[in-house]
PDB file of C-alpha atoms in Angstrom:
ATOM      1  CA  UNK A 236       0.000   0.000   0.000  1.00 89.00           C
ATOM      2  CA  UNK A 237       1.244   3.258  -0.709  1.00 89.00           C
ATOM      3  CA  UNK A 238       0.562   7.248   0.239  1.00 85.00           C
ATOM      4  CA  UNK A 239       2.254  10.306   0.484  1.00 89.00           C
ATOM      5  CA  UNK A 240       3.621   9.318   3.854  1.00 85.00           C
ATOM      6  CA  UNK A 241       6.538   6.855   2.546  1.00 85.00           C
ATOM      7  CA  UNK A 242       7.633   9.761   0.315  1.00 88.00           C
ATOM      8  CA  UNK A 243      11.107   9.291  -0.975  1.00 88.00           C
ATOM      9  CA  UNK A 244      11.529   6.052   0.605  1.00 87.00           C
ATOM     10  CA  UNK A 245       8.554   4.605  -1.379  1.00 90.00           C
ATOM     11  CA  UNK A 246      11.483   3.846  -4.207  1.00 92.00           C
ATOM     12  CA  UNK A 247      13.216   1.549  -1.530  1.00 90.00           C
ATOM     13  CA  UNK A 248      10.253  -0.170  -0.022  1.00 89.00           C
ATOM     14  CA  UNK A 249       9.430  -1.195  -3.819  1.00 92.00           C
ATOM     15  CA  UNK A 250      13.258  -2.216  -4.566  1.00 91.00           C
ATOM     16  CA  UNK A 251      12.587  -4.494  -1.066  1.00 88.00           C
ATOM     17  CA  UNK A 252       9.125  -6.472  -2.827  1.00 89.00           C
ATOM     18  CA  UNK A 253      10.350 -10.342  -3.875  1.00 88.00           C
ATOM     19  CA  UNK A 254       8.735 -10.744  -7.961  1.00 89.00           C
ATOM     20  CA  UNK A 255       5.667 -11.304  -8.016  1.00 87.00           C
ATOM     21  CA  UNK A 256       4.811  -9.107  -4.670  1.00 88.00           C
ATOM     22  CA  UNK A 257       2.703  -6.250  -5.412  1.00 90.00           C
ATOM     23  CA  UNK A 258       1.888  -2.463  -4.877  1.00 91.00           C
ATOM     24  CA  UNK A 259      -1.597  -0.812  -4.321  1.00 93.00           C
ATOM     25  CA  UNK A 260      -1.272   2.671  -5.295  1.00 93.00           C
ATOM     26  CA  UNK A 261      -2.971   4.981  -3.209  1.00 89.00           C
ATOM     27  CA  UNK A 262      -1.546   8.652  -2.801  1.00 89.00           C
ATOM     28  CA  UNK A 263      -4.940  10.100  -2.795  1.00 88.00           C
ATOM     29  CA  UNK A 264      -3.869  13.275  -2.197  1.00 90.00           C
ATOM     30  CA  UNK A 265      -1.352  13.827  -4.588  1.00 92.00           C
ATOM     31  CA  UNK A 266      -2.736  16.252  -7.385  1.00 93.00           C
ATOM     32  CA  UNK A 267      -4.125  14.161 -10.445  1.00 92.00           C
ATOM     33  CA  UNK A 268      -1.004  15.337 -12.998  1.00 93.00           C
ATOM     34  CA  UNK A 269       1.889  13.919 -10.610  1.00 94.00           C
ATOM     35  CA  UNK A 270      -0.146  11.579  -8.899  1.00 92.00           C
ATOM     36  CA  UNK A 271      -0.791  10.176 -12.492  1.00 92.00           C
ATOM     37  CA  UNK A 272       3.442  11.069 -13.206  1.00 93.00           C
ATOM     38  CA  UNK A 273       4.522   8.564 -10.696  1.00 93.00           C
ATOM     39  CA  UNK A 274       1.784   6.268 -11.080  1.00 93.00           C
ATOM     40  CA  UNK A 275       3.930   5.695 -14.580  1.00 93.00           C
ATOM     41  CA  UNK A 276       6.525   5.543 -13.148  1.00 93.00           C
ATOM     42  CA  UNK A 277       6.013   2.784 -10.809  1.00 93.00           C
ATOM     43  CA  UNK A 278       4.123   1.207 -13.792  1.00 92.00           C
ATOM     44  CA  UNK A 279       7.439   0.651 -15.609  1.00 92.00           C
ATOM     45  CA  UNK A 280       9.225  -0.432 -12.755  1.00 93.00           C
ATOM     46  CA  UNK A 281       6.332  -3.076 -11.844  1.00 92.00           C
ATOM     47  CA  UNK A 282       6.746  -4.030 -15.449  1.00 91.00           C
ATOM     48  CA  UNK A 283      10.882  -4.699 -15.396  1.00 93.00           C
ATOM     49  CA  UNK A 284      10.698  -6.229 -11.983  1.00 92.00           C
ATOM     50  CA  UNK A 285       7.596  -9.144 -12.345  1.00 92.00           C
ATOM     51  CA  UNK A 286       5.677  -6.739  -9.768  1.00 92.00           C
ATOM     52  CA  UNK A 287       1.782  -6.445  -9.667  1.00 91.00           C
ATOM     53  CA  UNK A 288       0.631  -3.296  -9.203  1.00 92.00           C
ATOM     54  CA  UNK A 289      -3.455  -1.883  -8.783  1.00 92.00           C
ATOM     55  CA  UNK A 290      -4.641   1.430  -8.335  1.00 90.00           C
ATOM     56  CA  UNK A 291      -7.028   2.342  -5.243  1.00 88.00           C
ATOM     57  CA  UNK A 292     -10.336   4.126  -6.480  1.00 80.00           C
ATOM     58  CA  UNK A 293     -11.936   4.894  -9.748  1.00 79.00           C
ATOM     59  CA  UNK A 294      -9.604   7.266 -11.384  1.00 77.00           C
ATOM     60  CA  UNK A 295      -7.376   5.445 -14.445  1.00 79.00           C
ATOM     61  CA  UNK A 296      -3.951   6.400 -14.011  1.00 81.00           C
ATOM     62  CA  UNK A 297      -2.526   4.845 -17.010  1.00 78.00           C
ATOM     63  CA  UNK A 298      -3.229   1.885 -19.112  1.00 73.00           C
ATOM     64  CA  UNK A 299      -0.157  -0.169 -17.454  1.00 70.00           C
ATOM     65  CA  UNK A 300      -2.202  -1.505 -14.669  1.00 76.00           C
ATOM     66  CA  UNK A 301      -2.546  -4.336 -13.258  1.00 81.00           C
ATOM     67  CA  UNK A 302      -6.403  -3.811 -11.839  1.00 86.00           C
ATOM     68  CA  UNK A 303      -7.900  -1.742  -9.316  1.00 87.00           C
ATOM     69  CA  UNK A 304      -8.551  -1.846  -5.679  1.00 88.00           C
ATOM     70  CA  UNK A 305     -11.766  -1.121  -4.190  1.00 82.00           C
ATOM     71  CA  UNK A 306     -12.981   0.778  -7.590  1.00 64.00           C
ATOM     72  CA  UNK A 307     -14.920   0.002 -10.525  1.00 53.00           C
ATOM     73  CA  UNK A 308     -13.455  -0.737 -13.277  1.00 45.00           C
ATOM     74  CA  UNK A 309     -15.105  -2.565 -16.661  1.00 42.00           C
ATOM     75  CA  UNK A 310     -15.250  -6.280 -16.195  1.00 43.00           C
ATOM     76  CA  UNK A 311     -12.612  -6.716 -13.640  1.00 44.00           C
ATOM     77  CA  UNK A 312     -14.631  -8.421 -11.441  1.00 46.00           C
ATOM     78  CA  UNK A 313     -16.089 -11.153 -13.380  1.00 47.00           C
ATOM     79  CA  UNK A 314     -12.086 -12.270 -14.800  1.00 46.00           C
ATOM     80  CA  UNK A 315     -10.181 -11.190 -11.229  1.00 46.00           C
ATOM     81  CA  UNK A 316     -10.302 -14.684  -9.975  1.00 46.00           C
ATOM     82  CA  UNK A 317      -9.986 -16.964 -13.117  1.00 47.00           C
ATOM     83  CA  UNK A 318      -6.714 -14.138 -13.735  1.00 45.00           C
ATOM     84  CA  UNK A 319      -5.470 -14.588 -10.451  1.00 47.00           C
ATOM     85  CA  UNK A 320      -5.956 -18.354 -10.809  1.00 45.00           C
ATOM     86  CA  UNK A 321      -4.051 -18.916 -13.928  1.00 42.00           C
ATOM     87  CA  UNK A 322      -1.519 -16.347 -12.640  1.00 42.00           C
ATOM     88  CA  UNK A 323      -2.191 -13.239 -14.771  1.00 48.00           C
ATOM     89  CA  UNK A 324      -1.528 -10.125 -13.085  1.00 54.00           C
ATOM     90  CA  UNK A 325      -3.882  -8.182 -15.196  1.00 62.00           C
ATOM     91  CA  UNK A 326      -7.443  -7.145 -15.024  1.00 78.00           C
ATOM     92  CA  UNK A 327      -6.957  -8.150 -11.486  1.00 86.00           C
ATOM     93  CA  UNK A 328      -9.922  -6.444  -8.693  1.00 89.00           C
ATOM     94  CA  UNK A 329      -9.119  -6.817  -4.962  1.00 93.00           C
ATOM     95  CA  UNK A 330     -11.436  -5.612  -2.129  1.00 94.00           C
ATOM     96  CA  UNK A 331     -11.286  -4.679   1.425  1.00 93.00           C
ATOM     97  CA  UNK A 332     -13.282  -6.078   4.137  1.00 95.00           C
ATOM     98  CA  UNK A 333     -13.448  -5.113   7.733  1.00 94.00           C
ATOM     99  CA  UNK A 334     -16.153  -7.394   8.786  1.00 96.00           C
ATOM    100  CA  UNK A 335     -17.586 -10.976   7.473  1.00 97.00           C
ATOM    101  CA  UNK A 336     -20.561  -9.557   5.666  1.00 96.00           C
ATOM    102  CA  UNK A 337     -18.051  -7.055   3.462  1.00 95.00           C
ATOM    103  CA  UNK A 338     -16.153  -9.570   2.799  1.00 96.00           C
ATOM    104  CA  UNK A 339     -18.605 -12.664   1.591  1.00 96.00           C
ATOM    105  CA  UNK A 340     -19.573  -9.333  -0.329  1.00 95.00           C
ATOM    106  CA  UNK A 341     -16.363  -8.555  -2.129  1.00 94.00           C
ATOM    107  CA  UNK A 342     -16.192 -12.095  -2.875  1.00 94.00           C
ATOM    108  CA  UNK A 343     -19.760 -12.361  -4.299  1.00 93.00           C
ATOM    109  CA  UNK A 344     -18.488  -9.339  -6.714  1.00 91.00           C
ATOM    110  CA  UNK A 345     -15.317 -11.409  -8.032  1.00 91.00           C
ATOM    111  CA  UNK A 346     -12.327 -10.009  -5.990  1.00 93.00           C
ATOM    112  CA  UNK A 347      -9.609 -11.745  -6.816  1.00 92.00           C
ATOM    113  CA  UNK A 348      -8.006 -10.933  -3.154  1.00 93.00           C
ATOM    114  CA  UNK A 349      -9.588  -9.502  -0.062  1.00 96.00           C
ATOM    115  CA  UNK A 350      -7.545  -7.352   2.578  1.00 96.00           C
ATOM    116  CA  UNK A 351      -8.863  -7.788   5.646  1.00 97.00           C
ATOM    117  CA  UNK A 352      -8.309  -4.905   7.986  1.00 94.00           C
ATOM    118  CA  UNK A 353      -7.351  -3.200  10.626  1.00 95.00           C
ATOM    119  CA  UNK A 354      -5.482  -6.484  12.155  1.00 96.00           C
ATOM    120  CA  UNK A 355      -3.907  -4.169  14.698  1.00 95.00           C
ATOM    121  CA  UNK A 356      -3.568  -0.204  15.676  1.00 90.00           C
ATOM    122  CA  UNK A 357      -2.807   1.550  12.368  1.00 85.00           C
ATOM    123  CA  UNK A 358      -2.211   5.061  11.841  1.00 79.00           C
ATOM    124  CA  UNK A 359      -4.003   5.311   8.530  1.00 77.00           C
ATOM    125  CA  UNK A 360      -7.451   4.923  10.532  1.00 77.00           C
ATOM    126  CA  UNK A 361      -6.408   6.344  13.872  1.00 81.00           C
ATOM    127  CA  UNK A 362      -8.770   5.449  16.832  1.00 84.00           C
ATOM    128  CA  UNK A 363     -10.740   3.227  14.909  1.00 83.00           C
ATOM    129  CA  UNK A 364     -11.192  -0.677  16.804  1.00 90.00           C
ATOM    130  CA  UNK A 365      -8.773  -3.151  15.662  1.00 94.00           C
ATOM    131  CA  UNK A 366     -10.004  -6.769  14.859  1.00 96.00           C
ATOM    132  CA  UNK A 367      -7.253  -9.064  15.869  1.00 96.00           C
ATOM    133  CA  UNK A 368      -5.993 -11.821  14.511  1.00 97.00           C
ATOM    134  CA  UNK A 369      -8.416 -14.612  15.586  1.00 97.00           C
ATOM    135  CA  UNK A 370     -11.313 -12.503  14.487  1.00 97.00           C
ATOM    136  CA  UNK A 371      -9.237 -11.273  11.476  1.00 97.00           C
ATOM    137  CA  UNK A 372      -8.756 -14.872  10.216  1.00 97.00           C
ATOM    138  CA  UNK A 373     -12.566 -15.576  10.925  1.00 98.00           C
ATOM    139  CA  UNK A 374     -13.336 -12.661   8.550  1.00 97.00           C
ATOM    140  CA  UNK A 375     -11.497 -14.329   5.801  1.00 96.00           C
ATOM    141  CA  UNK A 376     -11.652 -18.105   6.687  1.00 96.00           C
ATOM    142  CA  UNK A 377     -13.461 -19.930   3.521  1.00 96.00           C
ATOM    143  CA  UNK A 378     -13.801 -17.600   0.682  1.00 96.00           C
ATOM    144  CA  UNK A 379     -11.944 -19.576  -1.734  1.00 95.00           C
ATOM    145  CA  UNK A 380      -9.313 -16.284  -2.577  1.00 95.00           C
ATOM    146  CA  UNK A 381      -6.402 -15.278  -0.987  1.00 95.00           C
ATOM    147  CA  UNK A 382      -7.500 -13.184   2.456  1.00 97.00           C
ATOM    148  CA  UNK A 383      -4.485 -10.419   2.718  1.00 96.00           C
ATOM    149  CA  UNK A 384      -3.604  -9.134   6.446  1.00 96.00           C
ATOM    150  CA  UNK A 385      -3.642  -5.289   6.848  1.00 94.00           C
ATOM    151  CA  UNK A 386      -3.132  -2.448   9.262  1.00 93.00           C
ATOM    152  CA  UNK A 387      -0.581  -2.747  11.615  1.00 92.00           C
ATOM    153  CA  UNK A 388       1.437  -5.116   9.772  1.00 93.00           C
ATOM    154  CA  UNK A 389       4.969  -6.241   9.620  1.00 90.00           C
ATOM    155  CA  UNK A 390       6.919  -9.378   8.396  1.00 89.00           C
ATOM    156  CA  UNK A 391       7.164 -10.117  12.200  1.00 92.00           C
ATOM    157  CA  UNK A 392       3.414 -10.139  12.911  1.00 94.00           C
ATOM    158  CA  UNK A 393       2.502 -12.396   9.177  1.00 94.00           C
ATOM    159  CA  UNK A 394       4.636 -15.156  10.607  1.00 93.00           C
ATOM    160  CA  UNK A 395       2.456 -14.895  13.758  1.00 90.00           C
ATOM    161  CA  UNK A 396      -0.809 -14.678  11.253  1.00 93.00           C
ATOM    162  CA  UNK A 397      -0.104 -17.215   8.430  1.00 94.00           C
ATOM    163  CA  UNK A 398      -1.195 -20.414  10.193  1.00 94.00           C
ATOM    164  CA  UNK A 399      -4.255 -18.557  10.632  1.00 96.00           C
ATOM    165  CA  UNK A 400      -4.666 -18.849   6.592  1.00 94.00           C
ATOM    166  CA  UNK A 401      -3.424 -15.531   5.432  1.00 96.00           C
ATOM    167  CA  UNK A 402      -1.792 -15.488   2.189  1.00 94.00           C
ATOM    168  CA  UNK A 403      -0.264 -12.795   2.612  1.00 93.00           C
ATOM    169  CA  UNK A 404       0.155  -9.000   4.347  1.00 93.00           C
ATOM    170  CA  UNK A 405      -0.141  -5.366   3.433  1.00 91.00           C
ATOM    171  CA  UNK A 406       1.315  -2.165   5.163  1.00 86.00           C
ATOM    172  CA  UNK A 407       2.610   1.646   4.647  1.00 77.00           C
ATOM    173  CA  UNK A 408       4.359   2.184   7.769  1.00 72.00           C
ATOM    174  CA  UNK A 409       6.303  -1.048   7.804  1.00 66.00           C
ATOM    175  CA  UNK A 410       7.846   0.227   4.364  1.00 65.00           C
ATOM    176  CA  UNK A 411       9.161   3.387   5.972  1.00 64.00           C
ATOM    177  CA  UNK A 412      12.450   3.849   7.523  1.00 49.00           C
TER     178      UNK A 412
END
């Protein structure tokens, strides 16, 4: 996940992803002609380096995307999973769920991955209540896609949350240094 607050050291946390890992490109704030700039530019690095990469929200950014997270986007959600299934990072649609219902939603509309979130304390939704793991993993447990830990997340904390079925984890603070 990205926003403004990795600035600089967004480069670095996306030279740290293994191949195949992926970026979802937020920077909401960023005004629409740079935010679009570095959307490009992260495009062509996602491109060299076997990265996926989405966009967050409705707004096309380029036409080197991989999909789009929690937008709409023309017939993303009926391909997502069979992409995702035979490995094609395009046309991809992921959702995020902070409760069962949200989730058995976003799953109904063809996300190919659901984030489920806030795990723990996160400072991109200050004060709001955290789920925890066990109820976390309850949220995602039988969906038949890959159920993606977020907020609050580090490397340390997935290996604490994998045997409760993750696939994998999300953060932006664990990406700055």
């Amino acid at each position: 996940m990205t926003d403004e607050r990795l600035g600089d050291g967004l480069w670095e946390a996306v030279a740290r992803l293994p191949r195949g890992g992926g970026i979802v490109f937020r920077h909401y704030a960023t005004p629409l002609p740079e935010r679009r700039a570095l959307f490009a530019r992260l495009a062509r690095i996602a491109r060299r380096r076997g990265l996926v990469l989405l966009r967050a929200g409705g707004v096309r950014l380029a036409r080197h995307e991989s999909g789009v997270h929690n937008g709409r986007a023309q017939n993303l959600a009926t391909r997502s999973a069979q992409n995702l299934a035979t490995r094609s990072a395009q046309n991809l649609a992921t959702r995020s769920a902070h409760n069962r219902r949200e989730a058995v939603a976003a799953r109904r509309a063809g996300a190919a991955a659901i984030f489920v979130s806030p795990v723990f304390t996160t400072r991109s939704h200050p004060g709001a209540p955290t789920l925890g793991p066990l109820r976390a993993a309850a949220i995602g447990r039988g969906l038949g896609v890959p159920v993606i830990a977020l907020g609050g997340m580090d490397a340390r904390r997935f290996k604490r949350l994998r045997a409760l079925g993750f696939h994998g984890w999300a953060a932006i603070d664990a990406w700055t240094f």
